[in-house]
Tab-separated table of C-alpha atoms in Angstrom:
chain	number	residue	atom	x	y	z
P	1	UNK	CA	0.000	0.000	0.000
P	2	UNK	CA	1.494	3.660	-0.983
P	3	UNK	CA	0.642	6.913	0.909
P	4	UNK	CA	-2.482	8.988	0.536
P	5	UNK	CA	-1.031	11.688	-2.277
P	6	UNK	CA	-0.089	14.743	-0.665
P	7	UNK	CA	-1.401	18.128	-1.522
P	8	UNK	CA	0.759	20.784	-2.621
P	9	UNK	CA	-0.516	24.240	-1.318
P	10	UNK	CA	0.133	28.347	-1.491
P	11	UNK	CA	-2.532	30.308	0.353
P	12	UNK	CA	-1.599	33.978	-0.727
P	13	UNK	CA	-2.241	32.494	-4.512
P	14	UNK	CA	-5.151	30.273	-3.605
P	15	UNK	CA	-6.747	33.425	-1.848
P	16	UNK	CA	-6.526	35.425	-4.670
P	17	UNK	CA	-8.173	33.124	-6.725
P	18	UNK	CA	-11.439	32.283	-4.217
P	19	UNK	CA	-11.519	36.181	-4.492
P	20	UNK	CA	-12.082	36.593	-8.098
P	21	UNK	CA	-13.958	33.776	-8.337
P	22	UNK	CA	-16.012	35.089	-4.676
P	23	UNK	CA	-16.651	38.200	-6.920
P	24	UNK	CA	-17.807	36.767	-10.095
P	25	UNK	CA	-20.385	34.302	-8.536
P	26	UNK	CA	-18.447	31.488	-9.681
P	27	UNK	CA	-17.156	27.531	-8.122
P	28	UNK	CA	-14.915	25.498	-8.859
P	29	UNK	CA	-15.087	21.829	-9.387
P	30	UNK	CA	-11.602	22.094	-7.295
P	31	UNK	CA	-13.134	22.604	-4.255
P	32	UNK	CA	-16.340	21.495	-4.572
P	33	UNK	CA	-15.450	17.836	-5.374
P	34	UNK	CA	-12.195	18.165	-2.687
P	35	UNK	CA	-9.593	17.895	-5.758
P	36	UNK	CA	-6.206	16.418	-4.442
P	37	UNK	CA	-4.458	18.699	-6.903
P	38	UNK	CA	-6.531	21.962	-5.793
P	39	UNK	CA	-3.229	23.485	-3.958
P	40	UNK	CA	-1.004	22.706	-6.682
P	41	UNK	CA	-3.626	24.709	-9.518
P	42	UNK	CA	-4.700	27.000	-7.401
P	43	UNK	CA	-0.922	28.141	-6.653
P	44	UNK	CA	-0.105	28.238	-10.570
P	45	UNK	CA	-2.608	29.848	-10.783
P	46	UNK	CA	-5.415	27.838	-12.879
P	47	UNK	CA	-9.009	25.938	-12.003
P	48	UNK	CA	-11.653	24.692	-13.677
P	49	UNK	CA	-14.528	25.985	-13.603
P	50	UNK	CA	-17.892	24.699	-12.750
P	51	UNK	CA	-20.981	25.723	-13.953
P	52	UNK	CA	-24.812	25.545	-13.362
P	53	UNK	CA	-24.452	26.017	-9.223
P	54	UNK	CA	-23.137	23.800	-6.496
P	55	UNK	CA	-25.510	20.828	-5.978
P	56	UNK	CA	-26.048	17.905	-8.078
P	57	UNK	CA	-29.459	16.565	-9.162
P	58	UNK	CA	-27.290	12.711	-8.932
P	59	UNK	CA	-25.955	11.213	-5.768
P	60	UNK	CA	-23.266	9.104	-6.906
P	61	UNK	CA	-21.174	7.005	-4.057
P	62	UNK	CA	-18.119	8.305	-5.390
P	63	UNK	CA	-18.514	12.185	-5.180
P	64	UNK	CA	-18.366	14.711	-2.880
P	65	UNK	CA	-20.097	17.530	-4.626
P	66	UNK	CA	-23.620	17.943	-2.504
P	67	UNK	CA	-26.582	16.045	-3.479
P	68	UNK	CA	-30.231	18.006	-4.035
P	69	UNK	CA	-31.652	21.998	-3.453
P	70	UNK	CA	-31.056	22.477	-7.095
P	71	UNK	CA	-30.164	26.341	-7.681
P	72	UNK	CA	-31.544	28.496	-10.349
P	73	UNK	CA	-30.096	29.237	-13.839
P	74	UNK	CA	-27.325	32.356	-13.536
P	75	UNK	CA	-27.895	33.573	-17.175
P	76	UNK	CA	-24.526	36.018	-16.168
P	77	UNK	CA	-22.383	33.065	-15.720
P	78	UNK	CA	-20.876	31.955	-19.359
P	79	UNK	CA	-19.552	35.693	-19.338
P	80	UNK	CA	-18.600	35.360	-15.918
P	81	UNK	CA	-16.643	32.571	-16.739
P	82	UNK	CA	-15.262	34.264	-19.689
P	83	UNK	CA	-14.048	36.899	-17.738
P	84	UNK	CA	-12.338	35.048	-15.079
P	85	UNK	CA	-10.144	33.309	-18.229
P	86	UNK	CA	-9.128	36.573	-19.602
P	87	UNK	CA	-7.919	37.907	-15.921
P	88	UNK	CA	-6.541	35.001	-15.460
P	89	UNK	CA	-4.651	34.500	-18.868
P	90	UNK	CA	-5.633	31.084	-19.346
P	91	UNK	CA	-4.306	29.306	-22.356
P	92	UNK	CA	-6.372	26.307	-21.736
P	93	UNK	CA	-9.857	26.311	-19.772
P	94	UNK	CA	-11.843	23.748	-18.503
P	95	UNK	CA	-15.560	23.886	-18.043
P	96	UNK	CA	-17.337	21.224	-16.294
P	97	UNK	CA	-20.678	20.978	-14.198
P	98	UNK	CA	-23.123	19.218	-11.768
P	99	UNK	CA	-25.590	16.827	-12.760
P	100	UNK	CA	-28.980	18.942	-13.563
P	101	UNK	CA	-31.681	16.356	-14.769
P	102	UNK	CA	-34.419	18.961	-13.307
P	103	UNK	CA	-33.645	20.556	-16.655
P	104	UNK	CA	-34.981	20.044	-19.875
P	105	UNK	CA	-31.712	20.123	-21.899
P	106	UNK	CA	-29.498	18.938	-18.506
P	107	UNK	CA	-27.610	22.547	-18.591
P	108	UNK	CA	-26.341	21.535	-21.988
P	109	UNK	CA	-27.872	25.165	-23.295
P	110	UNK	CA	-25.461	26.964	-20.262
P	111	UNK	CA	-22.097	24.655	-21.936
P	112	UNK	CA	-23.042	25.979	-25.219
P	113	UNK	CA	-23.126	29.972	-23.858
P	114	UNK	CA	-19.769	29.592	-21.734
P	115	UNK	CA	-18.073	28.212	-24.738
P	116	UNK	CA	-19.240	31.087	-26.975
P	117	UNK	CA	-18.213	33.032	-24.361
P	118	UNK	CA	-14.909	32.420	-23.794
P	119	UNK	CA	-13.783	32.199	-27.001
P	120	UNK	CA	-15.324	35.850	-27.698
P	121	UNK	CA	-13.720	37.545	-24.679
P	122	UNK	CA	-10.087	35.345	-25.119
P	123	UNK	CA	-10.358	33.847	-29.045
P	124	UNK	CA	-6.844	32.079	-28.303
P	125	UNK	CA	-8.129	30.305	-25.554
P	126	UNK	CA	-8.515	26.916	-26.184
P	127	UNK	CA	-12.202	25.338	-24.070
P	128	UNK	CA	-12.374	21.782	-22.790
P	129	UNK	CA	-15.799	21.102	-21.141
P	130	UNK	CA	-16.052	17.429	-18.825
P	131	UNK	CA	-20.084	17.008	-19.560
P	132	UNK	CA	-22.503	14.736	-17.815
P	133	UNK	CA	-24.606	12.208	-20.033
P	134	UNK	CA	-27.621	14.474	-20.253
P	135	UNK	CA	-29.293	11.044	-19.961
P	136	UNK	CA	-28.100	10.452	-23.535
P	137	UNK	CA	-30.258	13.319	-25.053
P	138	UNK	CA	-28.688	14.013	-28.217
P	139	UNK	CA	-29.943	17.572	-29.225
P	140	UNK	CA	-28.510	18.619	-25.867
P	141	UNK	CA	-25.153	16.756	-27.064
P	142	UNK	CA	-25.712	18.737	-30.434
P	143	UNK	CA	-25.784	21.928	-28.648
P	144	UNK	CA	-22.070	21.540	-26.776
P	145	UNK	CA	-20.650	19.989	-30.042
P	146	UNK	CA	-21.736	23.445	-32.046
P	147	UNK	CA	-20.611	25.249	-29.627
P	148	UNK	CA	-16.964	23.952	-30.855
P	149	UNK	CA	-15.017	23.161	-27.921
P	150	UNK	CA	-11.406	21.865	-28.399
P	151	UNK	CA	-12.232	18.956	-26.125
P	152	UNK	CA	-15.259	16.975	-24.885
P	153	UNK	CA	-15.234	14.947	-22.135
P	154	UNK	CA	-16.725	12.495	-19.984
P	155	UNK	CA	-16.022	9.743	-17.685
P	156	UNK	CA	-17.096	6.345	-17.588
P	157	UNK	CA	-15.365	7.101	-13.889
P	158	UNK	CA	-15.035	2.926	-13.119
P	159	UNK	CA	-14.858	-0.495	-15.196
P	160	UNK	CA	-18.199	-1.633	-16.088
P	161	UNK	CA	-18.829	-4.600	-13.148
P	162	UNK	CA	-18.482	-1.753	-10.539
P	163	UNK	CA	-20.308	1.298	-12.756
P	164	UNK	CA	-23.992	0.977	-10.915
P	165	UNK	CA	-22.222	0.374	-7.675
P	166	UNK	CA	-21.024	4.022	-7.606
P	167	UNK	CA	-23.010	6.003	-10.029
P	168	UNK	CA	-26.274	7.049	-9.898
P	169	UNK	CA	-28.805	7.190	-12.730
P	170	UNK	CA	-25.827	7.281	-14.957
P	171	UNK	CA	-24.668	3.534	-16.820
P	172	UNK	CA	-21.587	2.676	-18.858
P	173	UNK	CA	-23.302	1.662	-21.616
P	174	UNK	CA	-24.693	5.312	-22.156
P	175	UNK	CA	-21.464	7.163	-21.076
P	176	UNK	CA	-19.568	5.379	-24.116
P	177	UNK	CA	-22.858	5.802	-26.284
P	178	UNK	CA	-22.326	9.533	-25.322
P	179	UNK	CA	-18.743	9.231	-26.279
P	180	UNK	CA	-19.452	7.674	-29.891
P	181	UNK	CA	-21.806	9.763	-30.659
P	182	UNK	CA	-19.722	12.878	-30.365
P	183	UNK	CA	-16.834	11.270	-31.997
P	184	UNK	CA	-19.292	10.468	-34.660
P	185	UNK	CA	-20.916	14.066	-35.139
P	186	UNK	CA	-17.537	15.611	-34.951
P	187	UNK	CA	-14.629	14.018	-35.348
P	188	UNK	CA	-12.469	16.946	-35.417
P	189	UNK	CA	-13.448	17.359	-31.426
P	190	UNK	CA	-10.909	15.331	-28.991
P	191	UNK	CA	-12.516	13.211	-26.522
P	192	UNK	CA	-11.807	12.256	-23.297
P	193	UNK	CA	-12.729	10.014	-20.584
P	194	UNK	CA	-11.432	8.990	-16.980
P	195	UNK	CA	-11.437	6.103	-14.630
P	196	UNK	CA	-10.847	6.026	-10.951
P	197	UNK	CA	-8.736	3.157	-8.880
P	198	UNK	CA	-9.201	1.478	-6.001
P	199	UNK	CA	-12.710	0.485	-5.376
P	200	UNK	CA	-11.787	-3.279	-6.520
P	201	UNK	CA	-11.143	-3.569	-9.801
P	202	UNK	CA	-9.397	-6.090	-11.908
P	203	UNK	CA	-6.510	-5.600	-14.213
P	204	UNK	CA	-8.215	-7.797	-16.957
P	205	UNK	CA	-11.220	-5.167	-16.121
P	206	UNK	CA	-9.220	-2.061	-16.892
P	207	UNK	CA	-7.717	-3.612	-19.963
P	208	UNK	CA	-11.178	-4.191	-21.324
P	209	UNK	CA	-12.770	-0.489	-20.306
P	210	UNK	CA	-9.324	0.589	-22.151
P	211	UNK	CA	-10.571	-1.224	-25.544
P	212	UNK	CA	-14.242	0.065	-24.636
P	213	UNK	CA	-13.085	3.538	-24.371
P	214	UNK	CA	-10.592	3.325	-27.837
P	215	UNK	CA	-13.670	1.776	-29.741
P	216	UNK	CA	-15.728	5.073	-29.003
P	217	UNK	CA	-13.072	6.870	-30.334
P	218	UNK	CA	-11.674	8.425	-26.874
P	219	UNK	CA	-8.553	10.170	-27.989
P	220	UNK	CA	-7.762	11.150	-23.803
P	221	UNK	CA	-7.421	8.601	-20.797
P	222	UNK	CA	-7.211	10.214	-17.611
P	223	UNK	CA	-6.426	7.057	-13.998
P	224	UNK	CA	-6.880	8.801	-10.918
P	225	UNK	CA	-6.486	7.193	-7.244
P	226	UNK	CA	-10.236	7.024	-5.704
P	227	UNK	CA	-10.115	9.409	-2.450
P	228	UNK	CA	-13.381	8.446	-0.576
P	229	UNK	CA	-14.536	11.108	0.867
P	230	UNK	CA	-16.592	10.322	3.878
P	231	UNK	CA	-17.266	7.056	5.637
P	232	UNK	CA	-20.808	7.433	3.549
P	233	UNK	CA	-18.797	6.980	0.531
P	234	UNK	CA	-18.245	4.167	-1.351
P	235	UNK	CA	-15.575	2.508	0.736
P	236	UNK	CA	-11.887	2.702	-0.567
P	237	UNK	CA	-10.376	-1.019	-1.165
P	238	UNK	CA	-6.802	-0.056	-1.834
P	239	UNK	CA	-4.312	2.863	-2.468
P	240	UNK	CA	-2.800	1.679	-5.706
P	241	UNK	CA	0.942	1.358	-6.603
P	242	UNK	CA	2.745	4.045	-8.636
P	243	UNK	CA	4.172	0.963	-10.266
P	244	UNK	CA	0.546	-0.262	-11.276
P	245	UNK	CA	-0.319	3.145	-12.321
P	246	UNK	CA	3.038	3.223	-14.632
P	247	UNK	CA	1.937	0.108	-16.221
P	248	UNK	CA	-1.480	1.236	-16.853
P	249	UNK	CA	-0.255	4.625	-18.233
P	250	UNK	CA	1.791	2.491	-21.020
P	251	UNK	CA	-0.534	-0.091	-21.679
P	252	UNK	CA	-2.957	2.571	-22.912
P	253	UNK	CA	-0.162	4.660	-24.734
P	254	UNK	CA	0.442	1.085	-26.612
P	255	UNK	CA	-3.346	0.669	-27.414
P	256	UNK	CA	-3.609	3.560	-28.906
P	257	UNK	CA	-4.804	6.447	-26.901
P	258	UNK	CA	-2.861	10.060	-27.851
P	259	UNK	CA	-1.979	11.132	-24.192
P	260	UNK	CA	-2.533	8.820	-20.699
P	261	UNK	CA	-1.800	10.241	-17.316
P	262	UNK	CA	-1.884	7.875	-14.751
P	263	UNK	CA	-0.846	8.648	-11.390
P	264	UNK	CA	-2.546	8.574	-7.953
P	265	UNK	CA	-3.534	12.405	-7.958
P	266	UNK	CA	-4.574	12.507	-11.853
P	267	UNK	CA	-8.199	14.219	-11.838
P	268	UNK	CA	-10.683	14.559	-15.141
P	269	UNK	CA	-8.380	18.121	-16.085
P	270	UNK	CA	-4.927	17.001	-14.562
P	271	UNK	CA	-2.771	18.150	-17.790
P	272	UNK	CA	-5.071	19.275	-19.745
P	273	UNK	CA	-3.439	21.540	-21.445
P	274	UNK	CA	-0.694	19.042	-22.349
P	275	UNK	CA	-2.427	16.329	-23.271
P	276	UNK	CA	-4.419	19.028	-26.083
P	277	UNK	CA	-1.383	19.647	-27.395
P	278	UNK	CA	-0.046	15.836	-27.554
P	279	UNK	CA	-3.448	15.618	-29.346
P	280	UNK	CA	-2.931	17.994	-31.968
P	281	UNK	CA	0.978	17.326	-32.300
P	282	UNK	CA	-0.335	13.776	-32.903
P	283	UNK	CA	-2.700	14.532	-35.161
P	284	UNK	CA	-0.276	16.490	-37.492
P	285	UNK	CA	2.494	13.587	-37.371
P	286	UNK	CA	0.041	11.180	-38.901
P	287	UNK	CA	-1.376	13.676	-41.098
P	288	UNK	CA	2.101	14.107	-42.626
């Protein structure tokens, strides 16, 4: 067993950040969910953002965002959010949200607006947004794919055996329905998706989400270290090796994906940036 990841922290930079984002009626997924890498953005200086307000209309066993008292619609926040980018410089930003089945679209109308947003007020900025399934409504998915974000993702967040053990209303069939269908409709759009460790699954199990994941056309892997959050959370099994997450991080390089990062504290936007431009370096390599 390895040690629980430690967080890297600077309080004069992470202040100024909760102030900005304090004054522009905005969260962050970084503290929300209780990132493990929230000192180390914070202190350089970059979040991501999350949208649609702080509680979640889905109760999943893995997550700590809060559950229920849905929040009304801020029609400011996709400029908001464009703002904070621009005062923040951002080359690379990443939008994501809670689960809002209490609307008609799922928020997917919100994801469209912040994406317009931010690449009116910064043009150079490229937009990554990590989307629910919208229950697998595709005019909602039609609305974030026009939008034309750089990146869409969304996380099948566990190997299938262990998927309705930890999420709620959402399945693994529909998150890599959700993932073909956008690789389908645009293929010019990276995808992503992300797995947690730790809550008992099998190599043999990863392997096969891997090949799951590559035959929806995922171009991103993200393997994280499950932190349960509470003892109401889905109990932790095992803090897995750097050595297991190494092997991991090349078997999926070998199958095919264009950038893996595997390592106890990866989250959904660990690297994004980086693994964008792996993406597009890739892409121009095979184009040639």
């Amino acid at each position: 067993m390895v040690e629980k990841p430690r967080v890297r922290f600077n309080y004069e930079k992470t202040t100024k950040m909760n102030d900005l984002m304090q004054g522009l009626q905005l969260n962050t997924v970084c503290e929300e969910a209780t990132c493990p890498n929230l000192g180390e953005c914070f202190s350089s200086g970059t979040a991501t953002f999350m949208i649609l307000g702080k509680n979640c209309s889905r109760n999943c066993r893995f997550c700590d965002v809060n559950f229920g008292g849905m929040e009304l619609v801020n029609p400011h926040e996709p400029m908001n959010v464009a703002v904070a980018s621009s005062q923040l410089q951002l080359n690379h930003v990443v939008v994501t949200s809670v689960a809002r089945d209490d609307l008609p679209d799922g928020g997917a109308f919100q994801f469209a607006q912040t994406i317009k947003a931010i690449k009116e007020v910064s043009p150079n900025t490229t937009v990554e947004v990590l989307i629910p399934d919208f229950m697998g409504n595709k005019e909602s998915l039609d609305a974030v794919i026009a939008a034309g974000p750089e990146i869409i993702n969304h996380n099948l967040e566990t190997v299938e055996r262990l998927s309705p053990k930890i999420r709620h209303r959402a399945t693994y069939k529909r998150s890599l329905e959700v993932l073909t269908y956008i690789k389908e409709q645009a293929p010019e759009i990276f995808t992503k998706t992300g797995i947690m460790l730790g809550i008992g699954e099998q190599d043999d199990e990863v392997e096969q989400m891997m090949e799951d994941a590559l035959a929806a056309g995922v171009d991103f892997l993200t393997i994280g270290q499950y932190l349960q959050p509470s003892e109401k959370h889905y109990p932790i099994e095992e803090y897995v090796s750097m050595r297991k997450f190494g092997i991991y991080r090349r078997l999926g390089m070998k199958k095919g994906f264009k950038f893996v990062a595997s390592s106890p504290a990866v989250r959904s936007s660990y690297k994004a940036l980086e693994a964008y431009q792996r993406g597009v370096l890739n892409d121009i390599h095979t184009v040639g």
